[in-house]
PDB file of C-alpha atoms and ligand atoms in Angstrom:
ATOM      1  CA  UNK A  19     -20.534   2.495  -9.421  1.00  0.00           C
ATOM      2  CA  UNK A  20     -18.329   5.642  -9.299  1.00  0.00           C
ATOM      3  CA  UNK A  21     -19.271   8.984 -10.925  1.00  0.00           C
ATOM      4  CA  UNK A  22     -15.508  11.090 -10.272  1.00  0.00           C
ATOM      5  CA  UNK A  23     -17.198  14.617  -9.468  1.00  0.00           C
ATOM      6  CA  UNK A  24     -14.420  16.333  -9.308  1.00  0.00           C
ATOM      7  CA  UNK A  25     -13.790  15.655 -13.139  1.00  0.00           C
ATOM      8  CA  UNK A  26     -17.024  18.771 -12.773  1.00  0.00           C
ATOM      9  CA  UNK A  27     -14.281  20.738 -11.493  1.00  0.00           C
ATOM     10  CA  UNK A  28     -10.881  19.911 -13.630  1.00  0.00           C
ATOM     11  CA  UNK A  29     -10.031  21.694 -16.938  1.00  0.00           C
ATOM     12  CA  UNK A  30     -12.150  25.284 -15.623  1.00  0.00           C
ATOM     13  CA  UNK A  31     -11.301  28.289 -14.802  1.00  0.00           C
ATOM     14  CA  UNK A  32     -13.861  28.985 -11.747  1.00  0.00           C
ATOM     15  CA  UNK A  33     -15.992  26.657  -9.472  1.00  0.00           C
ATOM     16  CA  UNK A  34     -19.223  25.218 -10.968  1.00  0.00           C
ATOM     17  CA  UNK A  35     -21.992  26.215  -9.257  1.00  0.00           C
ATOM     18  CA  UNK A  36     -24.959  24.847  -7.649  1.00  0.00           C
ATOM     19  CA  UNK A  37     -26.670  25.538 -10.917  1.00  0.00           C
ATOM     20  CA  UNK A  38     -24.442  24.073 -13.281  1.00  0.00           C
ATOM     21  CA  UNK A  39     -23.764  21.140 -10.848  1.00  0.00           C
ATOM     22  CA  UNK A  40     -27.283  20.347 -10.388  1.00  0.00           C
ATOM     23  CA  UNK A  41     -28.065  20.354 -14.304  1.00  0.00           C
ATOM     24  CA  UNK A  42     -25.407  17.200 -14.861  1.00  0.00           C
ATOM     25  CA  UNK A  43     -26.062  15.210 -11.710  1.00  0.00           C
ATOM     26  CA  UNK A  44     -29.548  15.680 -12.887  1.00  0.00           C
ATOM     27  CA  UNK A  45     -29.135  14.528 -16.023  1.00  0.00           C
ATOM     28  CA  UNK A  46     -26.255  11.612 -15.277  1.00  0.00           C
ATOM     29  CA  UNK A  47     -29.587  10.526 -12.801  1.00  0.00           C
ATOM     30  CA  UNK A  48     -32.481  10.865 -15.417  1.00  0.00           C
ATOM     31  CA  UNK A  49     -30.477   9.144 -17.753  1.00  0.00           C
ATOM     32  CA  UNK A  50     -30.151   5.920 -15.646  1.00  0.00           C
ATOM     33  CA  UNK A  51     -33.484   5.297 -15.474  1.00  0.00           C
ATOM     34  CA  UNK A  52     -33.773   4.670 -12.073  1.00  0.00           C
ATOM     35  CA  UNK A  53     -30.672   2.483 -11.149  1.00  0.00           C
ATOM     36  CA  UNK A  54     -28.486   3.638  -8.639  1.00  0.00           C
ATOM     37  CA  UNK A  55     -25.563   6.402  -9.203  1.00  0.00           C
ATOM     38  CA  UNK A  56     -23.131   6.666  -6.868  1.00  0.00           C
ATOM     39  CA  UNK A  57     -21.755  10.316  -6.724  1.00  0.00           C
ATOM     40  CA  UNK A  58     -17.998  10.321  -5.042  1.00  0.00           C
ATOM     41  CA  UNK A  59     -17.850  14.138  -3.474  1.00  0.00           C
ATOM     42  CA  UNK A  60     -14.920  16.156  -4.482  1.00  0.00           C
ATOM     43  CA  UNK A  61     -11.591  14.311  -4.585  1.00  0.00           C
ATOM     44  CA  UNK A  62      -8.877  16.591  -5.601  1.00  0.00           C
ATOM     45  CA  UNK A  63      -5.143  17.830  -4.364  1.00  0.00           C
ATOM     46  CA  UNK A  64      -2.082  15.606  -5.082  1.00  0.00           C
ATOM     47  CA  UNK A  65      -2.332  14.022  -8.960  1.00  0.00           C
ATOM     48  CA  UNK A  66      -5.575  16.138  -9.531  1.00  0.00           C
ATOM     49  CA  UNK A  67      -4.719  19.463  -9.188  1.00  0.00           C
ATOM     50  CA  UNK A  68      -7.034  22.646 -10.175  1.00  0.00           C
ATOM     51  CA  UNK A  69      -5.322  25.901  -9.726  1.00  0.00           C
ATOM     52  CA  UNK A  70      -8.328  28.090  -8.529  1.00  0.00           C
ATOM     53  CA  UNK A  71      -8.241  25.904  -5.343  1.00  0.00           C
ATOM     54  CA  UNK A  72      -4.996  27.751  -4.930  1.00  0.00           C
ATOM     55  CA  UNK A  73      -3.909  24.959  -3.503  1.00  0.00           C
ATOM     56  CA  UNK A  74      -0.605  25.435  -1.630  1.00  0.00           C
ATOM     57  CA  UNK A  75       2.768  23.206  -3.080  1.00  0.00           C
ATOM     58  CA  UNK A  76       3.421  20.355  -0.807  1.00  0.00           C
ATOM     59  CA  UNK A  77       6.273  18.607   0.065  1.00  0.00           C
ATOM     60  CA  UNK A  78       3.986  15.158  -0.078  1.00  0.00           C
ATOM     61  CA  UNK A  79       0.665  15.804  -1.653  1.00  0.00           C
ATOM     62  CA  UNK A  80      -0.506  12.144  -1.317  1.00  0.00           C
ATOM     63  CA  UNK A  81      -0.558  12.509   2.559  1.00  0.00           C
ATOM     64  CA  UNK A  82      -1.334  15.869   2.200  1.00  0.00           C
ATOM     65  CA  UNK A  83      -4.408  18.587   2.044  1.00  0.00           C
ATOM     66  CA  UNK A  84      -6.898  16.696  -0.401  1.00  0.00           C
ATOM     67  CA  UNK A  85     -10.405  15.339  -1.127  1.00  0.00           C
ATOM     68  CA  UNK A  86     -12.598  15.258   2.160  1.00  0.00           C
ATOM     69  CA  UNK A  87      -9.862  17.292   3.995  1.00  0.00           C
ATOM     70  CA  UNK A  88     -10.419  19.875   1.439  1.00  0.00           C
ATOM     71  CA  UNK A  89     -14.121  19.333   1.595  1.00  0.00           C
ATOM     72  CA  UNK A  90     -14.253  19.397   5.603  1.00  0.00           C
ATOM     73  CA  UNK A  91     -12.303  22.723   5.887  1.00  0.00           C
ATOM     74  CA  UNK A  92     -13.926  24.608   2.837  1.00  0.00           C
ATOM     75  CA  UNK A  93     -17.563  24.185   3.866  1.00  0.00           C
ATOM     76  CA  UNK A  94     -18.887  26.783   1.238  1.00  0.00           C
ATOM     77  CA  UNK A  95     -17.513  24.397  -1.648  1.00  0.00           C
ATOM     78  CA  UNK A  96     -18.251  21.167  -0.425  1.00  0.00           C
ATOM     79  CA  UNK A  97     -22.341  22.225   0.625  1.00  0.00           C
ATOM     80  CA  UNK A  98     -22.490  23.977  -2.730  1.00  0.00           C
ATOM     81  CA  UNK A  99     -21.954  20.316  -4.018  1.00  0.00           C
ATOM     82  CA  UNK A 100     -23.981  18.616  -1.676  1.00  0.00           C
ATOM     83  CA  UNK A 101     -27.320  20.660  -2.376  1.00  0.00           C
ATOM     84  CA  UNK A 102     -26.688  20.062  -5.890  1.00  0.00           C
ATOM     85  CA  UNK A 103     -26.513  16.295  -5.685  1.00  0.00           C
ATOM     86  CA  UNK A 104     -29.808  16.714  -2.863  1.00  0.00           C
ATOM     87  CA  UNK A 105     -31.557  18.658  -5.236  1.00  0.00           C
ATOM     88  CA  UNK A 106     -30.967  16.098  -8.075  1.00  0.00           C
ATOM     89  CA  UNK A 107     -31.571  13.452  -5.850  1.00  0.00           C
ATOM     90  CA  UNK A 108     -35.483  13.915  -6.786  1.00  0.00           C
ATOM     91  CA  UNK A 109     -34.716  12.976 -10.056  1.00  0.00           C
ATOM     92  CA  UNK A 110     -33.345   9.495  -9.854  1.00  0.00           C
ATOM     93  CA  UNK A 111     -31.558   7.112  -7.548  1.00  0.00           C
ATOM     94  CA  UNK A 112     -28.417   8.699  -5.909  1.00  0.00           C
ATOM     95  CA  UNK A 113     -25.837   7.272  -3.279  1.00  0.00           C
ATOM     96  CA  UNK A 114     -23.105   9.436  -2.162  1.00  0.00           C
ATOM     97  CA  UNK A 115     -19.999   7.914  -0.697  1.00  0.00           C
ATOM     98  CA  UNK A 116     -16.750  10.426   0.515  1.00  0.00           C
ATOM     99  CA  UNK A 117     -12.981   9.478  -0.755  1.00  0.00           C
ATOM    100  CA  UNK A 118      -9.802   9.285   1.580  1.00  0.00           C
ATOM    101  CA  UNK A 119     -11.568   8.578   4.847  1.00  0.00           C
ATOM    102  CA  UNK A 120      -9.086   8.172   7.553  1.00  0.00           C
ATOM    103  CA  UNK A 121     -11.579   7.792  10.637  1.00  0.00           C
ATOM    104  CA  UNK A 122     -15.022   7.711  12.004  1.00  0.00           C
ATOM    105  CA  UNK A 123     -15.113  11.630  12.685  1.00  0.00           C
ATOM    106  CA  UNK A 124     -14.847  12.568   9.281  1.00  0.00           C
ATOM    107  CA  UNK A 125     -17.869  10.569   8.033  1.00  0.00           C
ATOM    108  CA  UNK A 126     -20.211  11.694  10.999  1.00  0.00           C
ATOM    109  CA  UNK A 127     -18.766  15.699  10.160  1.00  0.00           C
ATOM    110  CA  UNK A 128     -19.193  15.163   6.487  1.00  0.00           C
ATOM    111  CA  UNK A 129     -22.970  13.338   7.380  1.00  0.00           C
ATOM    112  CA  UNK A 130     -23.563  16.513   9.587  1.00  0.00           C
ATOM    113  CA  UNK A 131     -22.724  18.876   6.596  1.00  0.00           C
ATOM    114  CA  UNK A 132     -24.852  17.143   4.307  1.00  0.00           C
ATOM    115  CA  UNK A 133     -27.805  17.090   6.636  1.00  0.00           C
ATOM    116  CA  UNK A 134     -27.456  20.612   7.276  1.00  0.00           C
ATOM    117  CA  UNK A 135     -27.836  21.199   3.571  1.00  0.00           C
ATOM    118  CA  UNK A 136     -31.036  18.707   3.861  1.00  0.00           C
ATOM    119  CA  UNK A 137     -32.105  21.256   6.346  1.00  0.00           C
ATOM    120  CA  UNK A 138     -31.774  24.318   4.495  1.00  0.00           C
ATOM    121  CA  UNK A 139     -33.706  22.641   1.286  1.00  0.00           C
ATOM    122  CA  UNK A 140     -36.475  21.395   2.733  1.00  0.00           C
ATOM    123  CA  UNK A 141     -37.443  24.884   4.367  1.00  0.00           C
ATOM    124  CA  UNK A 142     -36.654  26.541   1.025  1.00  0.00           C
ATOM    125  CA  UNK A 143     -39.506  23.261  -0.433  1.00  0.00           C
ATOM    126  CA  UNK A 144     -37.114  21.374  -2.674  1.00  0.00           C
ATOM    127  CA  UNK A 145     -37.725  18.170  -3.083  1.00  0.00           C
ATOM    128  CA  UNK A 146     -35.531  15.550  -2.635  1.00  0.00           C
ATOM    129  CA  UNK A 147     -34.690  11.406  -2.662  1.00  0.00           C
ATOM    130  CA  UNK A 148     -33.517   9.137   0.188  1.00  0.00           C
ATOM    131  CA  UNK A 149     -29.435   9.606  -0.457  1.00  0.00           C
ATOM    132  CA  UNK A 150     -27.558   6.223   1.323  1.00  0.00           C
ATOM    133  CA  UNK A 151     -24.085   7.791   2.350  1.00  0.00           C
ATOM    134  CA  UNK A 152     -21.075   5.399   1.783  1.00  0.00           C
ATOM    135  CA  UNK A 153     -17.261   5.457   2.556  1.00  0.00           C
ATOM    136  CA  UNK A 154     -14.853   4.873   0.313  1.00  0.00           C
ATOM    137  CA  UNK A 155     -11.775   2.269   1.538  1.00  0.00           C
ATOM    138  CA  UNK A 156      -8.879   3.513   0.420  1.00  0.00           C
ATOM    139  CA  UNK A 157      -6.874   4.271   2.962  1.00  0.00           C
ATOM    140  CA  UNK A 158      -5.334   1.659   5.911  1.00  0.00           C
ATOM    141  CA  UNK A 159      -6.649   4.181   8.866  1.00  0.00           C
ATOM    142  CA  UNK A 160     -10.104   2.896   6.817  1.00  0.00           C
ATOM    143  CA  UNK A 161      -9.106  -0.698   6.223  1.00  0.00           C
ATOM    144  CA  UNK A 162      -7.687  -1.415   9.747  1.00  0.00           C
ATOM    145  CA  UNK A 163     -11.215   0.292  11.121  1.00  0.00           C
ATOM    146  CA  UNK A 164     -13.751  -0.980   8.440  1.00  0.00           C
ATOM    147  CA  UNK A 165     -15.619  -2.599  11.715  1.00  0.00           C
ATOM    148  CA  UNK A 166     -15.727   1.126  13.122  1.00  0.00           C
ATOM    149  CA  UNK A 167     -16.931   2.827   9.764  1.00  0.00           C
ATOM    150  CA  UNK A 168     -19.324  -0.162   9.085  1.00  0.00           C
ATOM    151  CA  UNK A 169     -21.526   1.623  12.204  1.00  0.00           C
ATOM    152  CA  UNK A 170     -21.581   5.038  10.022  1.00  0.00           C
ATOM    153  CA  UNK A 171     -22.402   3.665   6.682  1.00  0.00           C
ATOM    154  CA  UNK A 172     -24.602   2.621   4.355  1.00  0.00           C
ATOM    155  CA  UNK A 173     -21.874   0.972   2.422  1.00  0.00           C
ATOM    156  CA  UNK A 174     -18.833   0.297   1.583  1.00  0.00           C
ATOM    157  CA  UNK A 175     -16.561   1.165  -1.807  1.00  0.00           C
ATOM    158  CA  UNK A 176     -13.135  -0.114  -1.765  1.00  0.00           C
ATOM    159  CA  UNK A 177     -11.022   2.115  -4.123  1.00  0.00           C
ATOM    160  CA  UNK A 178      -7.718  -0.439  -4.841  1.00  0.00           C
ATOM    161  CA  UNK A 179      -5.989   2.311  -6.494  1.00  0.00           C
ATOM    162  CA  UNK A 180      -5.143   4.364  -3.172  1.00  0.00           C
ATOM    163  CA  UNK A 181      -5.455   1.465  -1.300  1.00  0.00           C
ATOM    164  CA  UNK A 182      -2.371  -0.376  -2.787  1.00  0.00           C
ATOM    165  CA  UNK A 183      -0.155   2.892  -2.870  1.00  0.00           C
ATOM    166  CA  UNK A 184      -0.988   3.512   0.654  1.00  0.00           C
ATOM    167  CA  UNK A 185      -0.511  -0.324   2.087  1.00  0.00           C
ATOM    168  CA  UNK A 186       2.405  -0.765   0.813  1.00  0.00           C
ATOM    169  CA  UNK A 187       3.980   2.759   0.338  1.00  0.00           C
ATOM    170  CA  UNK A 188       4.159   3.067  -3.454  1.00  0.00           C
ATOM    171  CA  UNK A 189       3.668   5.915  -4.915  1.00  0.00           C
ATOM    172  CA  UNK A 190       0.938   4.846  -7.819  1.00  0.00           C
ATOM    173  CA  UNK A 191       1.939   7.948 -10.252  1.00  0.00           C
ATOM    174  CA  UNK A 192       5.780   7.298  -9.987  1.00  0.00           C
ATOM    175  CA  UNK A 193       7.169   5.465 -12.939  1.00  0.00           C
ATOM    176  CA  UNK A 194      10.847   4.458 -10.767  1.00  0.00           C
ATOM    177  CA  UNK A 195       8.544   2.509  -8.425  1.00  0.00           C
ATOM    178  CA  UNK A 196       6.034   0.913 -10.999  1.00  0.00           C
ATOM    179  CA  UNK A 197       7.239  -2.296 -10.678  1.00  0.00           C
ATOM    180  CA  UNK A 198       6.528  -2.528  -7.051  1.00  0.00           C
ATOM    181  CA  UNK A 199       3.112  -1.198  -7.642  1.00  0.00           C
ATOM    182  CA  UNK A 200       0.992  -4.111  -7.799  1.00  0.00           C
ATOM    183  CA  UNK A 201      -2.588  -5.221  -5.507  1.00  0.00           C
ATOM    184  CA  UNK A 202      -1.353  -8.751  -5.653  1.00  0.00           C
ATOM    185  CA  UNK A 203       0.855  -7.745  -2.641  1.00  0.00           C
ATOM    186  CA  UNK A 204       0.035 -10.366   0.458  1.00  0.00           C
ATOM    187  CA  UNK A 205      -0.757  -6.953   2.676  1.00  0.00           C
ATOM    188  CA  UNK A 206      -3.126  -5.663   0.092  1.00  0.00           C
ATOM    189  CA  UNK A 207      -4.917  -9.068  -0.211  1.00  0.00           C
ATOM    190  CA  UNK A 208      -5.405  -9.258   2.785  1.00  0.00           C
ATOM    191  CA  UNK A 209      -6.873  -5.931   3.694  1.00  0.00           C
ATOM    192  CA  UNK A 210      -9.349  -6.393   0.669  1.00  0.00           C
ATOM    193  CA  UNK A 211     -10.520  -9.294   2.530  1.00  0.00           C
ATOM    194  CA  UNK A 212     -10.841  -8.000   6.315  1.00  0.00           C
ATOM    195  CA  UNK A 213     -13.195  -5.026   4.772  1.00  0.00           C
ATOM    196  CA  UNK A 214     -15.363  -7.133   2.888  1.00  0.00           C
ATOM    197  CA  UNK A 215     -15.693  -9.175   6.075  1.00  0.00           C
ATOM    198  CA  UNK A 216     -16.103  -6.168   7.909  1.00  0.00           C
ATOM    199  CA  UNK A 217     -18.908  -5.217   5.898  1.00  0.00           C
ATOM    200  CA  UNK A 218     -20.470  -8.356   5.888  1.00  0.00           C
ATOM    201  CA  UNK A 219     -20.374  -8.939   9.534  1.00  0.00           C
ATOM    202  CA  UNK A 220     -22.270  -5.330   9.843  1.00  0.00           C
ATOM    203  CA  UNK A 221     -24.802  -6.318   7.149  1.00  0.00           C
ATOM    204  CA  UNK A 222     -23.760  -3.704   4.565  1.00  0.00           C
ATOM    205  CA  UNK A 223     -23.063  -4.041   1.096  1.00  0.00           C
ATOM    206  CA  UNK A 224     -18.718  -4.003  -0.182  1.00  0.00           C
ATOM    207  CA  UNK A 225     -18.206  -2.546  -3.678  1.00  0.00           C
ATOM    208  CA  UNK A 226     -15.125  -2.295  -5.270  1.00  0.00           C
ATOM    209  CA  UNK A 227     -14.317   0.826  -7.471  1.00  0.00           C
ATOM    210  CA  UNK A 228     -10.264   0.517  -8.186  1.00  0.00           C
ATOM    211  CA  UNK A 229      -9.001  -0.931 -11.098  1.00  0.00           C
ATOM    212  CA  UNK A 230      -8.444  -4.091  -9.455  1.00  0.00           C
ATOM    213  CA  UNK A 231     -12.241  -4.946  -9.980  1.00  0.00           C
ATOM    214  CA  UNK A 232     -11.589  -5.299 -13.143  1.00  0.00           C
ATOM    215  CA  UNK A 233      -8.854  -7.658 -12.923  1.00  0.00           C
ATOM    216  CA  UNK A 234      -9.613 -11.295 -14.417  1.00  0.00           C
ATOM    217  CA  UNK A 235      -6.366 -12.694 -11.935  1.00  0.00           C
ATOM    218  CA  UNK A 236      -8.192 -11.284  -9.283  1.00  0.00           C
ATOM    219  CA  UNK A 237     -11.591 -11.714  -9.832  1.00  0.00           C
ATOM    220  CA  UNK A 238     -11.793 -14.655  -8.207  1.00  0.00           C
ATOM    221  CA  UNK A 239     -10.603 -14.306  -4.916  1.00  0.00           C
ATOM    222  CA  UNK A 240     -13.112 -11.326  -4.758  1.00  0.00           C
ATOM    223  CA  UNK A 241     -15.996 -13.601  -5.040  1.00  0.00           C
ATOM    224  CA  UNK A 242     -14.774 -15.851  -2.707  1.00  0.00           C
ATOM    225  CA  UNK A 243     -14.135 -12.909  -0.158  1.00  0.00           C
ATOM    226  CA  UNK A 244     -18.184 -11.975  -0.948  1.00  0.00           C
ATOM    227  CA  UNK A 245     -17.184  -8.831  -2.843  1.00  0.00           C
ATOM    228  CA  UNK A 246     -20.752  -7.797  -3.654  1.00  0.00           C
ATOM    229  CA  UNK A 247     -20.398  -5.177  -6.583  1.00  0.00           C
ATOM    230  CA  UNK A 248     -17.634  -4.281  -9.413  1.00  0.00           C
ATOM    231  CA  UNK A 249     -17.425  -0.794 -10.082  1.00  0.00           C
ATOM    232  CA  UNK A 250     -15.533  -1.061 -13.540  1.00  0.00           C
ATOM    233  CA  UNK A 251     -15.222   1.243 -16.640  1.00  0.00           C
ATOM    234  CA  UNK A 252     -17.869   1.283 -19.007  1.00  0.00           C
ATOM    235  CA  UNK A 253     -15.211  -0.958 -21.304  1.00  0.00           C
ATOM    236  CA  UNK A 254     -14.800  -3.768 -18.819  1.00  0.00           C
ATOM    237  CA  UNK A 255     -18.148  -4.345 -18.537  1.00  0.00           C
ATOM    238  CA  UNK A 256     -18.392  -7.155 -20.871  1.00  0.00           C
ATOM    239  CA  UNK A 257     -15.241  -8.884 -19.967  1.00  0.00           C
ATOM    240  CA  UNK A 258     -15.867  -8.779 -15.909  1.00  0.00           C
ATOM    241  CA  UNK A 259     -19.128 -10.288 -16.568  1.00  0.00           C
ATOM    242  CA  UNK A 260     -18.272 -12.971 -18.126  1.00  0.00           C
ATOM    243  CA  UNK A 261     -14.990 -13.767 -15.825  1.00  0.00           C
ATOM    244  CA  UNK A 262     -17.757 -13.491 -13.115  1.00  0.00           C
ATOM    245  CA  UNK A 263     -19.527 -16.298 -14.567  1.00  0.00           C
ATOM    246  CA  UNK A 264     -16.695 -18.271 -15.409  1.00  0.00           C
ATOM    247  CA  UNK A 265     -16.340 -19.388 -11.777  1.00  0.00           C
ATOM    248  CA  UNK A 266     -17.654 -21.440  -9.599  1.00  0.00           C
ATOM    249  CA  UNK A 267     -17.596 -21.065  -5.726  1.00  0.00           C
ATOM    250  CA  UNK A 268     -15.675 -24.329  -5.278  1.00  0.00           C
ATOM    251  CA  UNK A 269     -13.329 -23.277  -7.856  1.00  0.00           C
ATOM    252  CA  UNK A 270     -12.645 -19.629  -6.670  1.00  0.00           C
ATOM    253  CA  UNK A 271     -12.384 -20.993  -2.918  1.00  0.00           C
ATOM    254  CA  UNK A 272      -9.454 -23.402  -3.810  1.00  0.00           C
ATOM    255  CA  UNK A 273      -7.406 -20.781  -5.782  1.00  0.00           C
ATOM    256  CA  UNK A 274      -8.354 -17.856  -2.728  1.00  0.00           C
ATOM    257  CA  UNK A 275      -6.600 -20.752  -0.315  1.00  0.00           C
ATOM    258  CA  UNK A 276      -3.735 -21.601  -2.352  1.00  0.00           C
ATOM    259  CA  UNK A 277      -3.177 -17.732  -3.292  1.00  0.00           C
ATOM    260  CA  UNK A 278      -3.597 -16.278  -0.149  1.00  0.00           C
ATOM    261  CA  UNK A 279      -0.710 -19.015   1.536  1.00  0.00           C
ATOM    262  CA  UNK A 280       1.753 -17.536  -0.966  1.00  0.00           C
ATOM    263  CA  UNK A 281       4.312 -14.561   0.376  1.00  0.00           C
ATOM    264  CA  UNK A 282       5.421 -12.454  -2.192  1.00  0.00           C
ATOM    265  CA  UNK A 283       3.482 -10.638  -4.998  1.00  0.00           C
ATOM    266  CA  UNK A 284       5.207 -12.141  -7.948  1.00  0.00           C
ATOM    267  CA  UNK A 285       4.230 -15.807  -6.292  1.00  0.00           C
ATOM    268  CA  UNK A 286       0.732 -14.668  -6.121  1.00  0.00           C
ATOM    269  CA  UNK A 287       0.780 -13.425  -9.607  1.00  0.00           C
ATOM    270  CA  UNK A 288       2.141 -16.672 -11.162  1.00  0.00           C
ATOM    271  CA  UNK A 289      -0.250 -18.868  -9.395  1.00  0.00           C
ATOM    272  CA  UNK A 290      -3.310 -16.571 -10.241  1.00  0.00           C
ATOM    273  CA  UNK A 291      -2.439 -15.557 -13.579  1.00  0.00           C
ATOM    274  CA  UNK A 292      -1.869 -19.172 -14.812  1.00  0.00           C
ATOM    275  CA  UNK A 293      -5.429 -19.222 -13.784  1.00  0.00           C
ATOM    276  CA  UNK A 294      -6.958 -16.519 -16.098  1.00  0.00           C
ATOM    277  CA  UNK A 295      -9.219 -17.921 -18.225  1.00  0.00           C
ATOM    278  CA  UNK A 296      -9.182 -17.563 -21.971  1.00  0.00           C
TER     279      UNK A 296
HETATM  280  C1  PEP B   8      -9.153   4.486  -5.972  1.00  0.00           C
HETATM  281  O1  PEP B   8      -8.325   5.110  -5.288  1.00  0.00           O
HETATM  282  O2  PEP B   8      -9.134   3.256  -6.120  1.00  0.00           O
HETATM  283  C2  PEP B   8     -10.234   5.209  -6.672  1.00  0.00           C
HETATM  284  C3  PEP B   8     -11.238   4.578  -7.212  1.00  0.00           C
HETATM  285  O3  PEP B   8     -10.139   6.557  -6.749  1.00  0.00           O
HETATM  286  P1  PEP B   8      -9.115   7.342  -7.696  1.00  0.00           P
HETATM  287  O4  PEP B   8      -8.483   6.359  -8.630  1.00  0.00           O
HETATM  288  O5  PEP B   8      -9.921   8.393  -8.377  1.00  0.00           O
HETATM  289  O6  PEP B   8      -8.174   7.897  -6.700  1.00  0.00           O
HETATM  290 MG1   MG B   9      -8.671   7.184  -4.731  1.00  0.00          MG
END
């Protein structure tokens, strides 16, 4: 559901290249056998910092120079990623989706990039896979114009984790605030719920890749919204399957009404979490 690439490009001293990129998305694909990987391009800048970005020091990193802005501006390291993942692409079954989309022009620049790179390998006689392109929700620019980004995607990925610090302007690395940090918030809620309907509407698949997915108090207003995948760690796997099945639609839809008329987020905690099931 979501393969971090830039974990590739932490804890070195220089940039992978092509090469080296191309040996582990090649192997990450082999090794699936044929079910689908979804490679998130670069995300780094604010808590993910690699110092032979040279990244300048900003005053707020969050809303600052990172992931796809990076990516956008530094073509060379963003295409030396994308023919890597294209070349591996032959290989296996590979989506790519691009993290902290703020609006349409991004995606179509970022699609342009990565079909110049399609370009470039096919005259060189690489093969290479179909690749669906996906955006990731995790910003409100992206939540307030899912309907917009729907048109430019194959699907959607809704990454809770940026999501709620950005909806509701709490910073999710800042210990002070942690209390406040919560997707249960009434604004969050109900921006997980306009995407997946945006997505829906358009016909495309909503994932979910934040750590909310994973949530049993929360599980079952996203199956009631029509979440249609949970990206979870490899841990949760177990447990979010069987939550899944716990419910049924009735069920979920009464506790998504009575939830979603509450105001604040400890209300909507008590009332779901006195749901959880054993
Ligand atoms: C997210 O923001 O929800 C997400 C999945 O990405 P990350 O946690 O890596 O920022
Ligand atoms: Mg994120």
């Amino acid at each position: 559901g979501l393969f971090r690439s830039e974990f590739i490009y932490l804890g070195r001293e220089d940039y992978p290249t092509e090469e080296e990129q191309f040996e582990i998305y090649k192997e990450v694909l082999s090794r699936m056998g044929g079910k689908k990987v979804i490679i998130r391009t670069l995300d780094i800048g604010a808590d993910k910092q690699v110092d032979y970005f040279d990244l300048p020091r900003e005053e707020n990193p969050a809303m600052g120079y990172r992931a796809i802005r990076i990516c956008l501006t530094r073509r060379d390291v963003f295409k030396t990623q994308l023919r890597a993942i294209l070349r591996a692409s032959a290989f296996g079954t590979v989506s790519i989706m691009f993290p902290m989309i703020i609006s349409v022009r991004e995606v179509r620049d970022a699609k342009e990039i990565l079909e110049e790179c399609r370009a470039e390998l096919k005259a060189q006689g690489v093969p290479m896979g179909e690749v669906e392109i996906g955006v990731m929700i995790e910003t409100p620019a992206a939540a307030l114009t899912a309907d917009l980004l729907a048109k430019e995607a194959a699907f959607f990925s809704i990454g809770t984790n940026d999501l709620t610090q950005y909806t509701i302007a709490v910073d999710r690395g800042n210990a002070k605030v942690e209390k406040l940090y919560t997707a249960l918030h009434p604004a969050v809620l109900r921006s997980i719920r306009n995407v997946i309907q945006a997505g829906r509407e358009a016909g495309i698949p909503v994932g979910m890749c934040g750590e909310s997915a994973a949530d049993p108090a929360l599980i079952p207003l996203l199956l009631h919204f029509g979440l249609d995948e949970f990206s979870v760690s490899a841990s949760s796997v177990l447990a979010t399957r069987k939550t899944i099945s716990e419910w049924s639609g009735e069920q979920a839809a009464q506790l998504t009404e009575q939830a979603m008329a509450l105001a604040t987020p400890d209300e909507v905690g008590a009332c779901l979490h006195g749901q959880v099931k054993a």
